[in-house]
Short mmCIF file of C-alpha atoms and ligand atoms in Angstrom, two decimals:
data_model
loop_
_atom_site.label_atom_id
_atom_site.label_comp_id
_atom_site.label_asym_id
_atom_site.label_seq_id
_atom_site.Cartn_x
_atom_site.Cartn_y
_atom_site.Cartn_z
CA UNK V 1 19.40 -20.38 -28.78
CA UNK V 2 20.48 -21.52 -25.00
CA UNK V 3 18.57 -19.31 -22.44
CA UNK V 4 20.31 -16.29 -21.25
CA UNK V 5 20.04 -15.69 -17.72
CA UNK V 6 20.11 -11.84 -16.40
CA UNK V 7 20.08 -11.44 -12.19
CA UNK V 8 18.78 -8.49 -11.24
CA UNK V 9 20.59 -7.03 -7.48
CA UNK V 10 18.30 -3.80 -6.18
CA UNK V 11 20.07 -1.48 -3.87
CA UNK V 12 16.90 -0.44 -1.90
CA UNK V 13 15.21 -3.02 0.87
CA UNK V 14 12.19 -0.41 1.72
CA UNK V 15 8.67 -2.13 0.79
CA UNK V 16 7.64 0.37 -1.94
CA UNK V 17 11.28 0.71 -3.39
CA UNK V 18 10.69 2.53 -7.29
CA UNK V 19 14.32 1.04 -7.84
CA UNK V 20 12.54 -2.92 -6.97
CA UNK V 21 9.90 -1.36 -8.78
CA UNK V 22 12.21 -1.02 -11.93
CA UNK V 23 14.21 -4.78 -11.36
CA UNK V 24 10.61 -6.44 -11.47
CA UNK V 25 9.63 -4.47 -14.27
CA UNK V 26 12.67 -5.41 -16.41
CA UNK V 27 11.86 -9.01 -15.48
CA UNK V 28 8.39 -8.97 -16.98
CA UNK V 29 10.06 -6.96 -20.01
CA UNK V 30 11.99 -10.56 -20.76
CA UNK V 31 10.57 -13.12 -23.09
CA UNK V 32 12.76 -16.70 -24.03
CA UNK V 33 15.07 -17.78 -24.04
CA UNK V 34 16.11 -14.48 -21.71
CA UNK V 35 14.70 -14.80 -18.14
CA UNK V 36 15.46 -12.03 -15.37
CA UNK V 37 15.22 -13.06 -11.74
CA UNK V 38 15.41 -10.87 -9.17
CA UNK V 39 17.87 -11.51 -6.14
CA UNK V 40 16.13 -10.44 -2.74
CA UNK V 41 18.96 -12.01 -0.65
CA UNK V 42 20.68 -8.42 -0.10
CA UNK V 43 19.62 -7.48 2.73
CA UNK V 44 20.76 -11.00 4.57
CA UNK V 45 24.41 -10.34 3.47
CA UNK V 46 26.53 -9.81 6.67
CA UNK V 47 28.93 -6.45 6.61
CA UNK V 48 31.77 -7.59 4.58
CA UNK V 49 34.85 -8.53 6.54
CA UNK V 50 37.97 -9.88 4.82
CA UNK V 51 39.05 -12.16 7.15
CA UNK V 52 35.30 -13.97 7.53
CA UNK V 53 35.93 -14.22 3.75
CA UNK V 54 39.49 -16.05 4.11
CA UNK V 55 38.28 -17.97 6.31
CA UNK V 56 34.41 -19.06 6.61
CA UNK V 57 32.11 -17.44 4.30
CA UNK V 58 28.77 -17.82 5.61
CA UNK V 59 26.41 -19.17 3.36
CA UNK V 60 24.10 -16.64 2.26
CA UNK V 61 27.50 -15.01 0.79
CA UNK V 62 28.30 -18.31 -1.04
CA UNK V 63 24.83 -18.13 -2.49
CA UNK V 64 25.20 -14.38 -3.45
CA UNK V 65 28.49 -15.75 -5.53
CA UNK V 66 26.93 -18.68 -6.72
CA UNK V 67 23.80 -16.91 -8.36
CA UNK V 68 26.55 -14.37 -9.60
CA UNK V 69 28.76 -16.55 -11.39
CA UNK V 70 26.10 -18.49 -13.23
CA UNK V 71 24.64 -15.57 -14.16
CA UNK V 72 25.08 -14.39 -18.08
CA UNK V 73 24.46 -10.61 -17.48
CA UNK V 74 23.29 -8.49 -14.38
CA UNK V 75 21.25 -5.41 -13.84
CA UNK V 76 21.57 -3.37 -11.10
CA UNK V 77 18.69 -0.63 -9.75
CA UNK V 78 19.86 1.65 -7.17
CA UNK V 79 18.57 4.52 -5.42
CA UNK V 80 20.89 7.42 -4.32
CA UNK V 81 21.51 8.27 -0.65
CA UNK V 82 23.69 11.27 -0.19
CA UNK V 83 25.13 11.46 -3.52
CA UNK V 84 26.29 7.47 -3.59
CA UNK V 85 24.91 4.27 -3.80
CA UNK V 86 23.22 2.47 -1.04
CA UNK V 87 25.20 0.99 1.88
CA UNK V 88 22.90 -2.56 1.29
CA UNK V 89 24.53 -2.45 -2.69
CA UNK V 90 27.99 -0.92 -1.80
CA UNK V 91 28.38 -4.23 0.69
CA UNK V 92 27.17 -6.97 -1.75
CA UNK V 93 29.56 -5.29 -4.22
CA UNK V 94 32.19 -5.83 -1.74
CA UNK V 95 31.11 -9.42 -1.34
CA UNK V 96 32.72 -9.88 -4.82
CA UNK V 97 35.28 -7.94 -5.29
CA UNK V 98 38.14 -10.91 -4.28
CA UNK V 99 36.20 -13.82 -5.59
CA UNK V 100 36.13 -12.19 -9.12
CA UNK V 101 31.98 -12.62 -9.82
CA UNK V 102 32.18 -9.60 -11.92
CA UNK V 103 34.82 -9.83 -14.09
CA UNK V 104 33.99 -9.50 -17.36
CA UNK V 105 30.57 -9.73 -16.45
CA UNK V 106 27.99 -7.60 -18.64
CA UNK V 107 26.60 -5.20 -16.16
CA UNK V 108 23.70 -2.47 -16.82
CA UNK V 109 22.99 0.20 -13.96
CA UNK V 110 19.56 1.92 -13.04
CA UNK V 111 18.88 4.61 -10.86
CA UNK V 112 15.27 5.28 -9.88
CA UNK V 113 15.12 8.81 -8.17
CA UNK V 114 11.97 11.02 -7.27
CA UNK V 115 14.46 13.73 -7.76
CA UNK V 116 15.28 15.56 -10.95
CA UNK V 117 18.55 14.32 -11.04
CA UNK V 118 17.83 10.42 -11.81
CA UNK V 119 19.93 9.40 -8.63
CA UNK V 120 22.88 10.01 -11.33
CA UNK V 121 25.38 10.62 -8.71
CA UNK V 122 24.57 7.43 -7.33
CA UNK V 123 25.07 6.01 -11.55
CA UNK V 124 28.52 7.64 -11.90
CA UNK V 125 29.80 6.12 -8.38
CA UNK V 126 28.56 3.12 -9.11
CA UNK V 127 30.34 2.45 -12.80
CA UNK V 128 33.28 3.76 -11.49
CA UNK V 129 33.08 1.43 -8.64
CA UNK V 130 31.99 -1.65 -11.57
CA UNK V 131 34.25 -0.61 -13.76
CA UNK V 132 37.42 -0.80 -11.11
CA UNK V 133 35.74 -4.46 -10.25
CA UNK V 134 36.03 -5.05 -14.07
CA UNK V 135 32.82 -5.86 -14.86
CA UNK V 136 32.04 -5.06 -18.61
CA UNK V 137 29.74 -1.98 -17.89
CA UNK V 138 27.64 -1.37 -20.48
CA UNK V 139 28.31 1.81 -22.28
CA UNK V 140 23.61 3.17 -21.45
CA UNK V 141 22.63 3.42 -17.96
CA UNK V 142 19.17 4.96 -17.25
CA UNK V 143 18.58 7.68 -15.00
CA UNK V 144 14.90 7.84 -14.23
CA UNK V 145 14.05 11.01 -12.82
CA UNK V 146 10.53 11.98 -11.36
CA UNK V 147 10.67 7.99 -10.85
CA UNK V 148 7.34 8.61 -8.19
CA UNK V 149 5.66 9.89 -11.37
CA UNK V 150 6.75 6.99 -13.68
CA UNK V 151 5.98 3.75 -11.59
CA UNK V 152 2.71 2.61 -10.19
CA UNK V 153 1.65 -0.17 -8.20
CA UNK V 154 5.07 -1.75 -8.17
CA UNK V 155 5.73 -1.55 -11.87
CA UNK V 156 6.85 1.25 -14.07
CA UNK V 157 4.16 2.83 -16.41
CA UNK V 158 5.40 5.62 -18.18
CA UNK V 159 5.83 4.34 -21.95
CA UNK V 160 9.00 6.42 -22.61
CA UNK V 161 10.76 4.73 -19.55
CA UNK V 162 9.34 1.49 -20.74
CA UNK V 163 10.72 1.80 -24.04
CA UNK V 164 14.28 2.75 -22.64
CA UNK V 165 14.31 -0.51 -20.05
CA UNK V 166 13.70 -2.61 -22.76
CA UNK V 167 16.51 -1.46 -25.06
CA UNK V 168 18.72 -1.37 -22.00
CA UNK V 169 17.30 -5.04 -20.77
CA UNK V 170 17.44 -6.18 -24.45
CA UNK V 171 21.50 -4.78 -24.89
CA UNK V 172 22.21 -6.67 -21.80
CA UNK V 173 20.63 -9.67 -23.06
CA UNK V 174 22.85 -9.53 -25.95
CA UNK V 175 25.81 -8.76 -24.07
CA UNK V 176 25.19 -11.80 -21.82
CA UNK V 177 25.00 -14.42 -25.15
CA UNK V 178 28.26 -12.90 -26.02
CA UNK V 179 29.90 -13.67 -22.71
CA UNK V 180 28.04 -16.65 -21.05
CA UNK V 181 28.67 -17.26 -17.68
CA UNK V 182 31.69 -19.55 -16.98
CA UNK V 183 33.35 -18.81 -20.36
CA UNK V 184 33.66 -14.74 -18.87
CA UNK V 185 35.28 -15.90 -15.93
CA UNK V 186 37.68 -18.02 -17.89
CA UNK V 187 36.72 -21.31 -16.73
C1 FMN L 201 18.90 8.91 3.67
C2 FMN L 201 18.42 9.30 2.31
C3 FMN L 201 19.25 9.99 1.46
C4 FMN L 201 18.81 10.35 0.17
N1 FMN L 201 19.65 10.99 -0.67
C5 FMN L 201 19.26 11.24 -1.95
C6 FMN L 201 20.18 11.81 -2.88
O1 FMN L 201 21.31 12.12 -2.58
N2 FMN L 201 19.73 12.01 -4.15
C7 FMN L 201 18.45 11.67 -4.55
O2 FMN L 201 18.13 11.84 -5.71
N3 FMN L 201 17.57 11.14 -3.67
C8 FMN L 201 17.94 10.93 -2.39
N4 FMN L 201 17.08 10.35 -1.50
C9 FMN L 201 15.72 10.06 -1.93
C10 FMN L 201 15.65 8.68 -2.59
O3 FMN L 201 16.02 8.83 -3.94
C11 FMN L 201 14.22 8.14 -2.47
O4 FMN L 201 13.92 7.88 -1.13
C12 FMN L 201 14.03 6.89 -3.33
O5 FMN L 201 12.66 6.59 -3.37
C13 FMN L 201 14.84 5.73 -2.80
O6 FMN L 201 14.79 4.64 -3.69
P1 FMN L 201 13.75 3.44 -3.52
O7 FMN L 201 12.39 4.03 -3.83
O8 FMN L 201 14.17 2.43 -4.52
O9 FMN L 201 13.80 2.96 -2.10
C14 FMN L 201 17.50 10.02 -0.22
C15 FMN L 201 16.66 9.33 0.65
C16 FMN L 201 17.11 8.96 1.90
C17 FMN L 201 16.19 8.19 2.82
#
C-alpha cells in the first residue's frame, strides 16, 4: 500500500496548547504506511494580504501550500476564542483559500476545550468555513470537553478520547488513500 501522508495544522501557538497536545497525540496514534506530521510553521505565516499573494508570496506561505498540496488528508486541532476559531488558524486558512490547497482535500476537525462545551462553536465555524473552501470535511469531528482533565504531559490520556482519535485519525487515513494528493486537486 503507498504511504498515506496526514498534516496535522494546530490553531493554538501557547507552549502547553491541549489542542498541540491532541495533533501530537494523533501522530503517535499512526502506524505504516500512514504517518502524521505536525506543521509548526503557523505562527510564521504573515497576515494574509491579497495583493502580497498576486504578487510575491513570501516563502514560508509557499511552504505552507507546498506541505498542503502533497498532503493526502489533514487534521486540524483548534481551540475556541470567543466562540470562533483562532486568529493564527483563521489566517493560514486564508493562505489557501485562492490557491485551492483544500479542495477536495479530506479534512477532520478537533477542538480541545477545558470548557464543557468541547470548543464546539469554534467546530461548527470552522466546517462551515472548510466546507465553503471545499475541502471534503469529514462527516465526525471530536469535541473534547474537560480537555485539562483528558491530556497530560503533552499527550492525551483518557482511553475514551483515545479510542475516538483513533477512529477519527484512522477515517481520515482512509479518506486520504481514496483521494491522494495531486489526483484531489485534479492534476
Ligand atoms: C482570549 C480567549 C478566549 C477564549 N474563549 C473561549 C471560548 O469561547 N470557548 C471556550 O471553550 N474556551 C475559550 N477559551 C479557553 C480556551 O479554550 C483555553 O485557553 C484552551 O486551553 C486553549 O486551547 P490550547 O490549550 O490548545 O491553547 C478562551 C481563552 C482565551 C485566552
Amino acid at each position: 500500500m503507498p504511504p498515506i501522508n496526514v498534516l496535522a495544522l494546530c490553531g493554538s501557538l501557547r507552549e502547553g496548547s491541549l489542542n498541540s497536545a491532541v495533533a501530537h497525540t494523533a501522530a503517535g496514534l499512526c502506524r505504516p504506511p500512514v504517518s502524521l506530521t505536525v506543521h509548526e510553521g503557523l505562527g510564521g505565516l504573515p497576515f494574509f494580504n491579497p495583493d502580497v499573494e498576486r504578487d510575491c508570496p513570501p516563502p514560508e506561505v509557499l511552504d505552507f501550500r507546498a506541505r498542503l498540496a502533497a498532503a493526502d488528508a489533514v487534521l486540524i486541532t483548534s481551540p475556541e476564542y470567543a466562540h470562533g476559531t483562532s486568529g493564527v488558524l483563521k489566517n493560514a486558512l486564508e493562505w489557501v483559500v485562492g490557491g485551492g490547497e483544500l479542495v477536495d482535500k479530506p479534512v477532520a476537525v478537533v477542538t480541545a476545550s477545558p470548557s464543557m462545551t468541547g470548543g464546539d462553536r469554534a467546530q461548527a465555524w470552522l466546517r462551515e468555513t472548510l466546507e465553503v473552501m471545499s475541502a471534503r470535511v469529514l462527516p465526525a469531528g471530536l469535541r473534547i470537553a474537560c480537555a485539562g482533565a483528558k491530556i497530560t504531559d503533552g499527550r492525551v490520556t483518557d482511553e475514551a478520547t483515545l479510542a475516538e482519535l483513533g477512529t477519527l485519525v484512522a477515517e481520515l487515513a482512509r479518506a486520504g488513500a481514496e483521494a491522494p494528493a495531486g489526483l484531489s486537486r485534479g492534476c
